[in-house]
Coordinates of C-alpha atoms in Angstrom, one line a residue:
M1 CA -7.5 12.0 7.1
D2 CA -6.0 15.1 8.5
V3 CA -5.2 18.0 6.1
G4 CA -1.6 18.0 5.2
K5 CA -1.0 14.2 5.9
Q6 CA 0.2 12.2 2.9
I7 CA 0.2 8.5 2.2
E8 CA 3.2 6.8 0.6
I9 CA 2.8 3.6 -1.3
T10 CA 5.9 1.3 -2.1
C11 CA 6.5 -1.7 -4.0
R12 CA 9.7 -3.7 -3.5
G13 CA 11.1 -0.8 -1.6
Q14 CA 10.5 1.8 -4.4
E15 CA 8.1 4.7 -3.7
L16 CA 5.2 4.7 -6.2
R17 CA 4.5 8.2 -7.6
P18 CA 0.8 9.1 -7.9
Y19 CA 1.0 9.3 -11.7
L20 CA 2.3 5.7 -12.2
T21 CA -0.1 3.3 -13.7
L22 CA -0.5 -0.2 -12.3
Q23 CA 0.8 -1.6 -15.6
H24 CA 4.0 0.5 -15.3
V25 CA 4.5 -0.7 -11.7
R26 CA 3.9 -4.3 -12.8
D27 CA 6.3 -4.1 -15.9
N28 CA 9.1 -2.0 -14.4
I29 CA 9.1 -2.4 -10.6
W30 CA 7.2 -5.5 -9.5
A31 CA 8.5 -8.0 -12.2
P32 CA 10.7 -6.3 -14.7
T33 CA 12.6 -9.5 -15.7
T34 CA 10.6 -12.3 -14.2
L35 CA 7.8 -12.2 -16.8
T36 CA 10.2 -12.1 -19.7
L37 CA 12.3 -15.0 -18.5
L38 CA 9.5 -17.5 -17.9
P39 CA 8.8 -19.9 -20.7
P40 CA 5.2 -19.4 -22.1
D41 CA 3.9 -22.8 -20.7
S42 CA 5.6 -22.4 -17.2
S43 CA 2.9 -20.0 -15.8
S44 CA 0.6 -22.9 -14.9
S45 CA 3.4 -24.6 -12.8
S46 CA 4.7 -21.5 -11.0
S47 CA 3.8 -20.6 -7.5
T48 CA 0.8 -18.4 -6.8
T49 CA 3.1 -16.1 -4.7
D50 CA 4.8 -15.2 -8.0
H51 CA 1.6 -13.5 -9.0
V52 CA 0.8 -11.5 -5.9
M53 CA 2.0 -7.8 -5.9
V54 CA 2.6 -6.5 -2.3
L55 CA 2.0 -2.9 -1.9
H56 CA 3.0 -1.2 1.4
Y57 CA 1.1 1.9 2.7
S58 CA 2.4 4.2 5.2
R59 CA 2.1 7.9 6.3
S60 CA 4.5 10.3 4.9
T61 CA 7.2 11.7 7.1
T62 CA 7.2 15.0 5.3
P63 CA 4.6 17.7 6.3

């Protein structure tokens, strides 16, 4: 990668800062209410897409 180029990572439209942990992203950005609203036994019947965290990578537009 060229010097001075940055990579941006976003989840659900929110930019992820380099110091955020994956646990923080999961609990506060990816599924802040979904995990708490599901009954304990519903996880086996839910769609697998409910458990896939999509992260988008792009080059930063700032120098």
